[in-house]
Coordinates of C-alpha atoms (C1' of nucleotides) in Angstrom, one line a residue:
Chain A
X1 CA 100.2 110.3 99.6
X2 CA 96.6 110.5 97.5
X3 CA 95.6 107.1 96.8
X4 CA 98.3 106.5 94.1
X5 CA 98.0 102.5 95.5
X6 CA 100.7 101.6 92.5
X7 CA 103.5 100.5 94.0
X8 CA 104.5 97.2 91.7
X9 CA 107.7 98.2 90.6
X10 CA 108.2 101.8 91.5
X11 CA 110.4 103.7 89.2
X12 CA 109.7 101.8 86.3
X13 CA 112.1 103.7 83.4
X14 CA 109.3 104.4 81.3
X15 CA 108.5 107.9 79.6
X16 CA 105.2 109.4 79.8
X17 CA 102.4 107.3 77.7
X18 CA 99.1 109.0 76.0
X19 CA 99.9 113.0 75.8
X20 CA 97.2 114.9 77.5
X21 CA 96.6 117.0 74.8
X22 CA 96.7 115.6 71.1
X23 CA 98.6 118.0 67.9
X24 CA 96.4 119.3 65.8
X25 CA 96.8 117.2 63.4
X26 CA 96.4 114.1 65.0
X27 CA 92.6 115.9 65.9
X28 CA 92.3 116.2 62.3
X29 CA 92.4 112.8 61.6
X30 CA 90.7 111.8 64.1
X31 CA 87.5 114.3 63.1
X32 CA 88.0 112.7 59.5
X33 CA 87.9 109.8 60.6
X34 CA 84.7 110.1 62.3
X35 CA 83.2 111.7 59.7
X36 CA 84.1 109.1 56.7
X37 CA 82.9 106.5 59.7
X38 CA 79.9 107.9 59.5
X39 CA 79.6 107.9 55.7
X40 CA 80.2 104.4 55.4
X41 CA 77.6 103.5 57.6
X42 CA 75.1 105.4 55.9
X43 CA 76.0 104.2 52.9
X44 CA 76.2 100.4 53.5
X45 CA 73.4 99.5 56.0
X46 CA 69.9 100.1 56.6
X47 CA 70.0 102.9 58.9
X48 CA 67.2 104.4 61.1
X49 CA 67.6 108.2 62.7
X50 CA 65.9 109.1 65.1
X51 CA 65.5 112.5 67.2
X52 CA 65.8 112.2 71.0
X53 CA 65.2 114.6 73.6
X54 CA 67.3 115.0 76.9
X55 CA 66.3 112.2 79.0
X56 CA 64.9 109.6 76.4
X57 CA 66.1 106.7 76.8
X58 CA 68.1 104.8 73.7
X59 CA 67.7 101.5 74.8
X60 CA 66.8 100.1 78.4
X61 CA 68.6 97.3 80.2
X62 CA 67.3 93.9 80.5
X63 CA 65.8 94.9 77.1
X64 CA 66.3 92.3 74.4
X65 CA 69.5 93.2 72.0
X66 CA 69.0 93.6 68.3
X67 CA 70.7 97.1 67.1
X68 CA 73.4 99.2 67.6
X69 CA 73.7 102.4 67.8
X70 CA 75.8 105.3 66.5
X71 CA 75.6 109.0 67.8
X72 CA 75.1 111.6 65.1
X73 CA 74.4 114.6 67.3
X74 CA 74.3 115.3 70.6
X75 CA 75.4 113.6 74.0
X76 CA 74.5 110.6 76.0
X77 CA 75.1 108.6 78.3
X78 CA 75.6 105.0 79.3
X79 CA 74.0 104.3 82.7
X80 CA 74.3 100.7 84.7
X81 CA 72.1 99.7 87.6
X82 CA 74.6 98.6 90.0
X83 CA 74.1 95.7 92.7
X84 CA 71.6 97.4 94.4
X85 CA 70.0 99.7 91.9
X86 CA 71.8 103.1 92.1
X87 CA 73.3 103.8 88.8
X88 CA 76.5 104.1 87.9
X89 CA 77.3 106.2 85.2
X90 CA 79.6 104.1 82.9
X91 CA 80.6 106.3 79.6
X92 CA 79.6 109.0 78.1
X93 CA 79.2 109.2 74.1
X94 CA 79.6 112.2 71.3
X95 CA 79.0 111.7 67.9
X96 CA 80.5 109.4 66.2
X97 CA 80.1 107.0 69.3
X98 CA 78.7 103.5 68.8
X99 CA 76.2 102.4 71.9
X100 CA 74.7 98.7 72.5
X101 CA 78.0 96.9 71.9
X102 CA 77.5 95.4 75.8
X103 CA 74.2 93.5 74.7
X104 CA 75.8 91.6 71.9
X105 CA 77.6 88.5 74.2
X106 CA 73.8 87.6 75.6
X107 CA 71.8 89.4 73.0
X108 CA 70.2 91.7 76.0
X109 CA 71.1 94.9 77.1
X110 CA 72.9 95.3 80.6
X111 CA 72.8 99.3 80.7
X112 CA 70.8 102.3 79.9
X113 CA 71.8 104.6 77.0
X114 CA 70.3 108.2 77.7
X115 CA 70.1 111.3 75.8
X116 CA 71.6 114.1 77.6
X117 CA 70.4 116.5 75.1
X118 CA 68.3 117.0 71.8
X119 CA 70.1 114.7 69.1
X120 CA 70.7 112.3 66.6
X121 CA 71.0 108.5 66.8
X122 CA 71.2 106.0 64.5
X123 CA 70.0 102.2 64.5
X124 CA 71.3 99.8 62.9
X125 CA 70.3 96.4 62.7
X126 CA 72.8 93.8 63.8
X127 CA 72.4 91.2 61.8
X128 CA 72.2 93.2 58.8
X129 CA 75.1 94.9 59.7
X130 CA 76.9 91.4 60.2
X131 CA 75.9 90.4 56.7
X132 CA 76.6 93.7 55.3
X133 CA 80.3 93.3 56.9
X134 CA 80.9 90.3 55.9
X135 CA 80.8 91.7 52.3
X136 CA 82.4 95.2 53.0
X137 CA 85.5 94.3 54.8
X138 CA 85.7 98.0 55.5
X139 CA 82.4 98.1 57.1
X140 CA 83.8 95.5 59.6
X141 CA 86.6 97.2 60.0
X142 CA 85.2 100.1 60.9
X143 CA 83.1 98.1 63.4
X144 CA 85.9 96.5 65.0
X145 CA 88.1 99.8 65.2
X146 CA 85.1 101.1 67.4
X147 CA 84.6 98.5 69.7
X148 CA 88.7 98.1 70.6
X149 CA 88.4 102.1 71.4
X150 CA 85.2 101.7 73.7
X151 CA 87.8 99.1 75.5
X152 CA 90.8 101.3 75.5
X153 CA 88.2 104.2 76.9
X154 CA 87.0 101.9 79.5
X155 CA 90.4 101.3 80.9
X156 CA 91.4 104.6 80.9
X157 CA 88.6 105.5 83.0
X158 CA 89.7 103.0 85.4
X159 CA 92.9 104.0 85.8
X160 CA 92.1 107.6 86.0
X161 CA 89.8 106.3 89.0
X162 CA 92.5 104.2 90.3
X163 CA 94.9 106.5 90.9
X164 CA 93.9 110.3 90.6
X165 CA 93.2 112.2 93.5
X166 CA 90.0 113.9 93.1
X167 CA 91.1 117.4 91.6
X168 CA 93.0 115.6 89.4
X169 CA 90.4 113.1 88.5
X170 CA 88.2 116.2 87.7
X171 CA 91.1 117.8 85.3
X172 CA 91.5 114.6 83.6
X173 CA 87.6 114.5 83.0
X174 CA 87.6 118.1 81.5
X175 CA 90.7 117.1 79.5
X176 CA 89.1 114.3 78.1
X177 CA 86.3 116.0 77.2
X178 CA 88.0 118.9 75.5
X179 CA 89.7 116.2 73.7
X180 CA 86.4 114.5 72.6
X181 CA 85.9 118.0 71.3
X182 CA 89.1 118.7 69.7
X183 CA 88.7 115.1 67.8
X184 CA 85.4 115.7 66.5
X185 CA 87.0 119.1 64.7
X186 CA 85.5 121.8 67.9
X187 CA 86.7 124.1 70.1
X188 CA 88.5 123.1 73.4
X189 CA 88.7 126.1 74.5
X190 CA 85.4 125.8 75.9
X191 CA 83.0 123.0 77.2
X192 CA 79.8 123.3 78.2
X193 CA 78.8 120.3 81.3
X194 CA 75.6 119.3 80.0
X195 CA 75.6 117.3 83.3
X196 CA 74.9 118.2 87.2
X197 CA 77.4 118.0 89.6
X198 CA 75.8 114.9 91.1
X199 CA 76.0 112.5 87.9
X200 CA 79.9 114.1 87.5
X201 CA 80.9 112.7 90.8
X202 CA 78.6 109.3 90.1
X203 CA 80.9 109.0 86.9
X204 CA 84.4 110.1 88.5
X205 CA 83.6 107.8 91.6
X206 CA 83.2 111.1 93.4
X207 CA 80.6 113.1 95.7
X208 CA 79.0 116.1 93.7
X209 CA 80.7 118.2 96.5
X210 CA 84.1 117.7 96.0
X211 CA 83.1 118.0 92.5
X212 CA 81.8 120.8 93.0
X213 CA 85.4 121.7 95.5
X214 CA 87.6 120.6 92.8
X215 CA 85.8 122.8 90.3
X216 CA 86.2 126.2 92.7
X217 CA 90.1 125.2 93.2
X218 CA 90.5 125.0 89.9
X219 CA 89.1 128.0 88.9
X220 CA 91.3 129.4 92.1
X221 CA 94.0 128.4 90.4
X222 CA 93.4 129.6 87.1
X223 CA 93.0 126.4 84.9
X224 CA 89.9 126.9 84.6
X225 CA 87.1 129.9 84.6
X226 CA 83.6 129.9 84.6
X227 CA 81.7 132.2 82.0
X228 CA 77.9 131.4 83.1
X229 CA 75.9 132.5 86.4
X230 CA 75.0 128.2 86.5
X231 CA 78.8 127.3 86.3
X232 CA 77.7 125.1 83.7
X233 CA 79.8 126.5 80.8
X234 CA 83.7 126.4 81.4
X235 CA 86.3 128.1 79.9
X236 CA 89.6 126.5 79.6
X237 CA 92.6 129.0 79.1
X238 CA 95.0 126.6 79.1
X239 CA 95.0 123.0 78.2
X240 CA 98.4 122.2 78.7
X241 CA 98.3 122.9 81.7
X242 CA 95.4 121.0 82.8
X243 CA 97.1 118.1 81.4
X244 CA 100.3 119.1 83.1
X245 CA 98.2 119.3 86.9
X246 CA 96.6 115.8 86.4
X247 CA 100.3 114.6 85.5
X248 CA 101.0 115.8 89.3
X249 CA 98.0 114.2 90.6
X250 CA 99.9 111.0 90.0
X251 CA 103.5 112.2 90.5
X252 CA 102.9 114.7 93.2
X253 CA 106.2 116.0 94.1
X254 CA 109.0 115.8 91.5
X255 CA 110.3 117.2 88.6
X256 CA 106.9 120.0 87.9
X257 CA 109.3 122.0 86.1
X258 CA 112.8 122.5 84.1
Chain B
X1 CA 79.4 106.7 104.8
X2 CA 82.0 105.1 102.9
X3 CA 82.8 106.4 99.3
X4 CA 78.7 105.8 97.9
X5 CA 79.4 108.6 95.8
X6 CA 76.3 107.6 93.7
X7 CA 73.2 110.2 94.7
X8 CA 72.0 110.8 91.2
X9 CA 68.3 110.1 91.1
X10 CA 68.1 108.4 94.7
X11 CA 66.0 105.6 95.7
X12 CA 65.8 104.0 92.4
X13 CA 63.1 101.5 92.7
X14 CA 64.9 98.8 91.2
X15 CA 65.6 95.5 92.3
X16 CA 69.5 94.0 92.8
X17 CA 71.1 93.1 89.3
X18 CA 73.5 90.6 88.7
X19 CA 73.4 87.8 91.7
X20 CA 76.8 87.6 93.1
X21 CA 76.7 84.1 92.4
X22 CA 75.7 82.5 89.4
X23 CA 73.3 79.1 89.6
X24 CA 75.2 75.8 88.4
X25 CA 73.3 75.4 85.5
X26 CA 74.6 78.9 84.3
X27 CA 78.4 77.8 85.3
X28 CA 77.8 74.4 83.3
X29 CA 76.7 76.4 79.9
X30 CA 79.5 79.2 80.4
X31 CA 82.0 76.4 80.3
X32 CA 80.3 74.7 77.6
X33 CA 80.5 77.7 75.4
X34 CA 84.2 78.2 76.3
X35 CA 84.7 75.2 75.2
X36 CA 82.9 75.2 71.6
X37 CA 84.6 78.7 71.2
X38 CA 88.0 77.0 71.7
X39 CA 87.1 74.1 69.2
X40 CA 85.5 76.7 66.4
X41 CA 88.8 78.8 66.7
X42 CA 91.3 76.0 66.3
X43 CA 89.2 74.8 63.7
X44 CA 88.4 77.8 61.6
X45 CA 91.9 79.4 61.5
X46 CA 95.0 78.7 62.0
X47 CA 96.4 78.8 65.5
X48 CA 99.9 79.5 66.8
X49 CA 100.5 78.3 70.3
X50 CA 102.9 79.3 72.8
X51 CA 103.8 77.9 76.6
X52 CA 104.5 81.0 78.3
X53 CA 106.3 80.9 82.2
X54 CA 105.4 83.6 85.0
X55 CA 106.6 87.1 83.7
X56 CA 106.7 86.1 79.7
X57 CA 105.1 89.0 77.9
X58 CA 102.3 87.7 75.2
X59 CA 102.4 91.4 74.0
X60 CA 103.6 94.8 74.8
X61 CA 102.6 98.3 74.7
X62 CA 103.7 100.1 71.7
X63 CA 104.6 97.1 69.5
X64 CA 102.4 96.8 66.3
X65 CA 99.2 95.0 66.3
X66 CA 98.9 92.3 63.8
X67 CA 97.7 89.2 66.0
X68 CA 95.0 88.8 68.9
X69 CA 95.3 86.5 71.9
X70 CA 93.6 83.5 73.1
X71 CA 94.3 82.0 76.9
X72 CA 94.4 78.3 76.3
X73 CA 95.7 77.5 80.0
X74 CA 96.9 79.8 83.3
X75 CA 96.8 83.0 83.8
X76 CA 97.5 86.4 82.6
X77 CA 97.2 89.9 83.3
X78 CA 96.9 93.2 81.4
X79 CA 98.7 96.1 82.3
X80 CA 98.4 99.5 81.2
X81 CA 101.5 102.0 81.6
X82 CA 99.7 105.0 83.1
X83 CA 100.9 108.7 82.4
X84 CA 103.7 109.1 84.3
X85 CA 104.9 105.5 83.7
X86 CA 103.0 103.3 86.5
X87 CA 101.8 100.1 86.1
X88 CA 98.3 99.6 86.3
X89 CA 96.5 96.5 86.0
X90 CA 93.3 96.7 84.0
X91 CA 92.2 93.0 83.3
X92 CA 92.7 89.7 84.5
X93 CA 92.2 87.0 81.6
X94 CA 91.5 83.4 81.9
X95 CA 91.2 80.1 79.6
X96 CA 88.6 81.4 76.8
X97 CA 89.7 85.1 77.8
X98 CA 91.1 86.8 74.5
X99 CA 93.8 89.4 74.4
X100 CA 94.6 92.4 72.5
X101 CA 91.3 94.4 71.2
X102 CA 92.7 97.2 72.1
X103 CA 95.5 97.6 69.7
X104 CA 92.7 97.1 66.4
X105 CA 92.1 100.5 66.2
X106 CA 95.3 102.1 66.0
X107 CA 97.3 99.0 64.9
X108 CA 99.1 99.2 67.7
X109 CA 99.0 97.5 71.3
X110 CA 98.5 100.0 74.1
X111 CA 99.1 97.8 77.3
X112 CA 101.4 94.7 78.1
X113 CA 99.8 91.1 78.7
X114 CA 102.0 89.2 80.7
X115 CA 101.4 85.7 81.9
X116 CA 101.1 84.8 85.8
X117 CA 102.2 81.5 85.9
X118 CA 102.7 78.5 83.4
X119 CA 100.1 78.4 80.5
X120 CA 99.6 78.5 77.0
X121 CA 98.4 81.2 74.8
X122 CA 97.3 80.5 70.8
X123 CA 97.9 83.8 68.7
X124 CA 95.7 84.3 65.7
X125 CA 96.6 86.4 62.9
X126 CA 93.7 89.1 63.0
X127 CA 93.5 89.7 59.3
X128 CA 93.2 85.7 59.0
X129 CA 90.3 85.8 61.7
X130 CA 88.7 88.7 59.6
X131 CA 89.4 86.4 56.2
X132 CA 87.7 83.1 58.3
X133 CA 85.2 85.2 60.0
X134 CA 83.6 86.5 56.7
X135 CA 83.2 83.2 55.3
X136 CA 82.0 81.5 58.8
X137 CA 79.5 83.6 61.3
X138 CA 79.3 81.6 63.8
X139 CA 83.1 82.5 64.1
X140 CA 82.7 86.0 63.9
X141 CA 79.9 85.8 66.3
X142 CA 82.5 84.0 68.5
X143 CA 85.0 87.1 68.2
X144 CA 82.1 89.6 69.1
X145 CA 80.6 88.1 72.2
X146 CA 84.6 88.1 73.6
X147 CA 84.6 91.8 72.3
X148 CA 81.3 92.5 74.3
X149 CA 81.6 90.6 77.3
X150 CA 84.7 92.2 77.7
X151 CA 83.3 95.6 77.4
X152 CA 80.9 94.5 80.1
X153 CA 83.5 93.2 82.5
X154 CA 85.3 96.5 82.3
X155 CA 82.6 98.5 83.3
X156 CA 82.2 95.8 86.3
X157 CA 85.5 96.9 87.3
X158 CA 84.5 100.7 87.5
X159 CA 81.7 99.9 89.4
X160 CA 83.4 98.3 91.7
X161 CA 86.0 101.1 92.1
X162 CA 83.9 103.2 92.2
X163 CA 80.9 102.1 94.7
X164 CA 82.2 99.5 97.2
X165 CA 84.5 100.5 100.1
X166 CA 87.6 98.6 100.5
X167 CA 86.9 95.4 102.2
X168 CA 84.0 94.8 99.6
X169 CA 85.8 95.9 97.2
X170 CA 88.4 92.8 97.9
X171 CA 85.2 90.4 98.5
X172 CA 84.0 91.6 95.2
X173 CA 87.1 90.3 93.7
X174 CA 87.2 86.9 95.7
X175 CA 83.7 86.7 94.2
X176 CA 84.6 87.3 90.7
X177 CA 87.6 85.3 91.1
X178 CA 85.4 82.2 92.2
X179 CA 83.0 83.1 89.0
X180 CA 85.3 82.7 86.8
X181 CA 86.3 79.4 88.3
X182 CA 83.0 78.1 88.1
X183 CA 82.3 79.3 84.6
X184 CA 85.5 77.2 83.5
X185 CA 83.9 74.2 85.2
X186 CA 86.2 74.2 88.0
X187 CA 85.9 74.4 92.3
X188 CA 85.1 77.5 93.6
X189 CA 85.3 76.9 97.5
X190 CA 89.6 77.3 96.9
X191 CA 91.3 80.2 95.4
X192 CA 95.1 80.3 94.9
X193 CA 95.8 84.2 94.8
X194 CA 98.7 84.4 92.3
X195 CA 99.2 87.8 92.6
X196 CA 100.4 89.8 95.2
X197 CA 98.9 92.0 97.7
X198 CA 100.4 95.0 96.1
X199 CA 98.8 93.2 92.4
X200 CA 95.7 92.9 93.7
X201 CA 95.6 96.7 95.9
X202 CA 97.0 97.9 92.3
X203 CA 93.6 96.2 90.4
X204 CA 91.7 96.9 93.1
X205 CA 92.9 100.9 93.3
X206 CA 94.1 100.1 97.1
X207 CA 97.5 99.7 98.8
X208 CA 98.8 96.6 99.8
X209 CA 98.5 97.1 103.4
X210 CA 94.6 97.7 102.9
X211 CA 94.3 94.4 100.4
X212 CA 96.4 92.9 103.7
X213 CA 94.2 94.0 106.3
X214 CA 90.6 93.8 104.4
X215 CA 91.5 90.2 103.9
X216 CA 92.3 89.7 107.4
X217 CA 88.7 91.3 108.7
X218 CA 87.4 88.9 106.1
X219 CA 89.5 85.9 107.6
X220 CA 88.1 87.1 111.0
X221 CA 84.5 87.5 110.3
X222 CA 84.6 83.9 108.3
X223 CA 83.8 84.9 105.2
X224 CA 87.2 83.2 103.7
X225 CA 89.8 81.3 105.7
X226 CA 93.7 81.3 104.7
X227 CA 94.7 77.5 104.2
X228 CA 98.3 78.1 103.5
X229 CA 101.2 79.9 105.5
X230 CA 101.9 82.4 102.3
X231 CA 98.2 83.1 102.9
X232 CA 98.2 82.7 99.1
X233 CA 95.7 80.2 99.2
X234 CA 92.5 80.8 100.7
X235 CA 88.7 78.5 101.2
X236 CA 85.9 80.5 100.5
X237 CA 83.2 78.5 103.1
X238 CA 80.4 80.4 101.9
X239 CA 80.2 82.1 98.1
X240 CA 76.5 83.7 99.0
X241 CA 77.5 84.7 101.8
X242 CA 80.6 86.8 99.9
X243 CA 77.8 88.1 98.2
X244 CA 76.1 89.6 100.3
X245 CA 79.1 91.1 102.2
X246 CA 79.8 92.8 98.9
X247 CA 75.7 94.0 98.7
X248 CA 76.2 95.7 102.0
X249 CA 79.1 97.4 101.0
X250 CA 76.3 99.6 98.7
X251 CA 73.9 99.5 101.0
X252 CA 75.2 100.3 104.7
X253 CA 72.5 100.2 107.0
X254 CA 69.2 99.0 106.0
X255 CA 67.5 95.9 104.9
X256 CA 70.3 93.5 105.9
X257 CA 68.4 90.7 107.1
X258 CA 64.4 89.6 107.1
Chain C
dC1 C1' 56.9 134.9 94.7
dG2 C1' 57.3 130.6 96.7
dC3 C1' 58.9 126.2 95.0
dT4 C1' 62.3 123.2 93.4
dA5 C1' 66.6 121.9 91.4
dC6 C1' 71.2 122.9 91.4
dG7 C1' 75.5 124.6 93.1
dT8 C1' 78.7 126.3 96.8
dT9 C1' 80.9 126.3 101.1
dG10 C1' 81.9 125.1 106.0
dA11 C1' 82.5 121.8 109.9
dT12 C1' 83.2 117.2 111.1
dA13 C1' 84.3 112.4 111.0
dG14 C1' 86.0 108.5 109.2
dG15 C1' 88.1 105.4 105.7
dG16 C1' 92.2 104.4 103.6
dC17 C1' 97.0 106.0 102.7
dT18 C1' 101.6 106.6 104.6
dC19 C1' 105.2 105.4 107.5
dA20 C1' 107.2 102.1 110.3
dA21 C1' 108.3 97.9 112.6
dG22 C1' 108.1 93.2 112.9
dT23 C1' 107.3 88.2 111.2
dA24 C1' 107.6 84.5 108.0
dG25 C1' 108.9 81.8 103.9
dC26 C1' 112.5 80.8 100.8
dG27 C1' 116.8 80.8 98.2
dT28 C1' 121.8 81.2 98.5
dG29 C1' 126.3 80.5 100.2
dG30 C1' 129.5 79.5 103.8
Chain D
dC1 C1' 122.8 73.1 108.7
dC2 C1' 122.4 77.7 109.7
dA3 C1' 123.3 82.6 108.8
dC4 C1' 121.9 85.8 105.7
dG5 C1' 119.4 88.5 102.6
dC6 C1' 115.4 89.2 100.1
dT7 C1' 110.6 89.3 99.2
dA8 C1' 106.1 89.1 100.8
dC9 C1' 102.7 89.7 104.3
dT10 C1' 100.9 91.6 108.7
dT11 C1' 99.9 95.0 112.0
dG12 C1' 100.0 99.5 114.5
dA13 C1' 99.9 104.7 114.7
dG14 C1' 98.9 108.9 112.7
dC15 C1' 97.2 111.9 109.3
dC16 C1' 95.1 113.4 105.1
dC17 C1' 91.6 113.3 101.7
dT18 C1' 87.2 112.9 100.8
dA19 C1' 82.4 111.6 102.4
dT20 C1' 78.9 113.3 105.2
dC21 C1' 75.9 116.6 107.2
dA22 C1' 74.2 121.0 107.0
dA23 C1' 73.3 125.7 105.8
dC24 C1' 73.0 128.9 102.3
dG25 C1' 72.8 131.2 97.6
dT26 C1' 70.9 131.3 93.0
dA27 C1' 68.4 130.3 88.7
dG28 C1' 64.4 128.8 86.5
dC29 C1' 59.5 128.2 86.6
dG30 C1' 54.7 127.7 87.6

DNA sequence: CGCTACGTTGATAGGGCTCAAGTAGCGTGG
DNA sequence: CCACGCTACTTGAGCCCTATCAACGTAGCG
């Protein structure tokens, strides 16, 4: 049942990959990480800040490539026009985040980066950053390490679209965001959706009503509970257990427990 | 109808992105820059390669990172072990396709590449492509468009999962299939599927049986023809015409003609 | 206080998954 | 050479999940 559509070489013996939820201190590493990330840009390029509002745009596609782009603060998104214009939202970005790395193969831009909130991003030049890499292997590295996440990310949105059924795929998107949290040294306990029901669904390959369906069942069932009239803010009791119900979403009916 | 999912900001007045078929000029430089990035790689550092046979692993999951990837000759695919142990495909790679960005930032591969038929892969000690890279640009230039246009690609996957209904979705994979061709210089009016329905339903986030009947509507409406009795093989009469298919998949009913 | 944007919920329909049966290609062994 | 098994592919029937259509509630705001 669901649209699991895996069936390659069913029970492959293989034990569970990527836990849902990450120790503790595995989060703190990952929020120092970030944060010396940051430093070292700072302190070996050129940088320029800049203050966006929700909806300003970071850069535009089909606009010509020449800097990347790091979140400090806030959220944003990465928006592609798809075949026929609608956009598809394609990744969303906290800080710490680099954005622009798509324009680099044909020095243009083939998506939109948009503030989601008030925030902080940096540009950096590309070129100068190359040069400033090439003498600061660090630099680079840090560069490098950045890119080969955006690519794990990627696919791990694609699989989660692959084969989740939607109130699964919806637990896996809360997950990961609590987990976005948890790395950049926050709370998880909490998230607050800075984003409608609609651009949800457009990022989950979903309608904003079953969203919006998935949401209510999951509050039904307890993993979740809303605290705020506009069911914006979300508490999340138990992230284990979240974790634990998309795990079902792939393996529906087997070993849930003991 | 069908799984649009995408009603953010509606009618979008943009016009279609990314032609579903690429013009033969654009095919001639792609393969020309394959080409010079193959020559500035086994010029700049030093190269290891490797004939691989249908099912040899170039990498796996879990094993430390120390070398990336590049496909000299066949095919090869990349598979990520899902949560509960699944296979999922995530990429299909090609000669000039490089392998392995995903294990730079944690030192550590997260997926398996495995190779689909006879080729040859060349494995390049990432710390000696860092070393080269520094002292020659245009060779770290090289490694970054891959980086990027693979980011891109990825996010042409989600899109397609998540936008096109099923027999567009398989169209949309003929399509790419045949640009990929033609960006390596080579016919694009014969494809030799070496994958398997349940491969290509498992790429594609569909079961075999759709993959098996979407191609059958497709054989029936023209738009491909099967030229072998393994129906492994198949003519693609009319690329546009693909194309267009796969536009219609966004975009139901309206504007389909004059 | 109407207007608009956003969210929820119900009814319905349809696309794609599941189950199942049947066919065909191909390698193996008698 | 053919029986046999195995794998891959096709096709049909039925059902479930999710899209669609629609109505309604609510918050925020001029």
């Amino acid at each position: 049942m669901f649209q699991t559509a895996t069936r390659i070489s069913d029970p492959s013996p293989m034990s569970p990959v990527r836990a849902a939820v990450a120790t503790a201190s595995e989060d703190q590493a990952s929020s120092h990480r970030i944060a010396t990330s940051l430093d070292r840009i700072r302190q070996s390029v050129a940088i320029q800040r800049r203050i966006v509002r929700q909806g300003d745009f970071v850069y535009q596609a089909g606009k010509a490539f020449a800097q990347l782009f790091v979140v400090n603060t806030g959220m944003f998104k990465v928006v592609n026009l798809s075949r026929d214009g609608r956009e598809q939202i394609v990744a969303l970005k906290y800080r710490g985040d680099w954005m622009g790395f798509d324009g680099i193969a044909d020095h243009r831009h083939d998506c939109d980066a948009v503030a989601m909130d008030t925030g902080e991003v940096w540009s950096i030049s590309y070129d100068a950053l190359l040069q400033a890499g090439a003498r600061e292997p660090a630099l680079m590295a840090t560069l490098h390490r950045a890119m080969s996440r955006e690519i794990a990310r990627d696919r791990g949105s694609l699989i989660s679209v692959c084969t989740l059924p939607a109130d699964a795929r919806v637990a896996d998107f809360l997950c990961n965001w609590a987990g976005a949290l948890a790395c950049r040294g926050l709370r998880t306990d909490q998230v607050t959706l800075r984003m409608t029901r609609a651009e949800i669904g457009n990022y989950l390959g979903l309608t904003l009503e079953t969203v919006s369906r998935a949401l209510s069942r999951l509050d039904r069932e307890g993993l979740i509970r809303f605290v705020d009239k506009r069911r914006r803010e979300l508490h999340l009791p138990d992230l284990p257990a979240l974790g634990e119900f998309v795990r079902q979403g792939v393996e529906p009916v087997s070993q849930t427990l003991q």
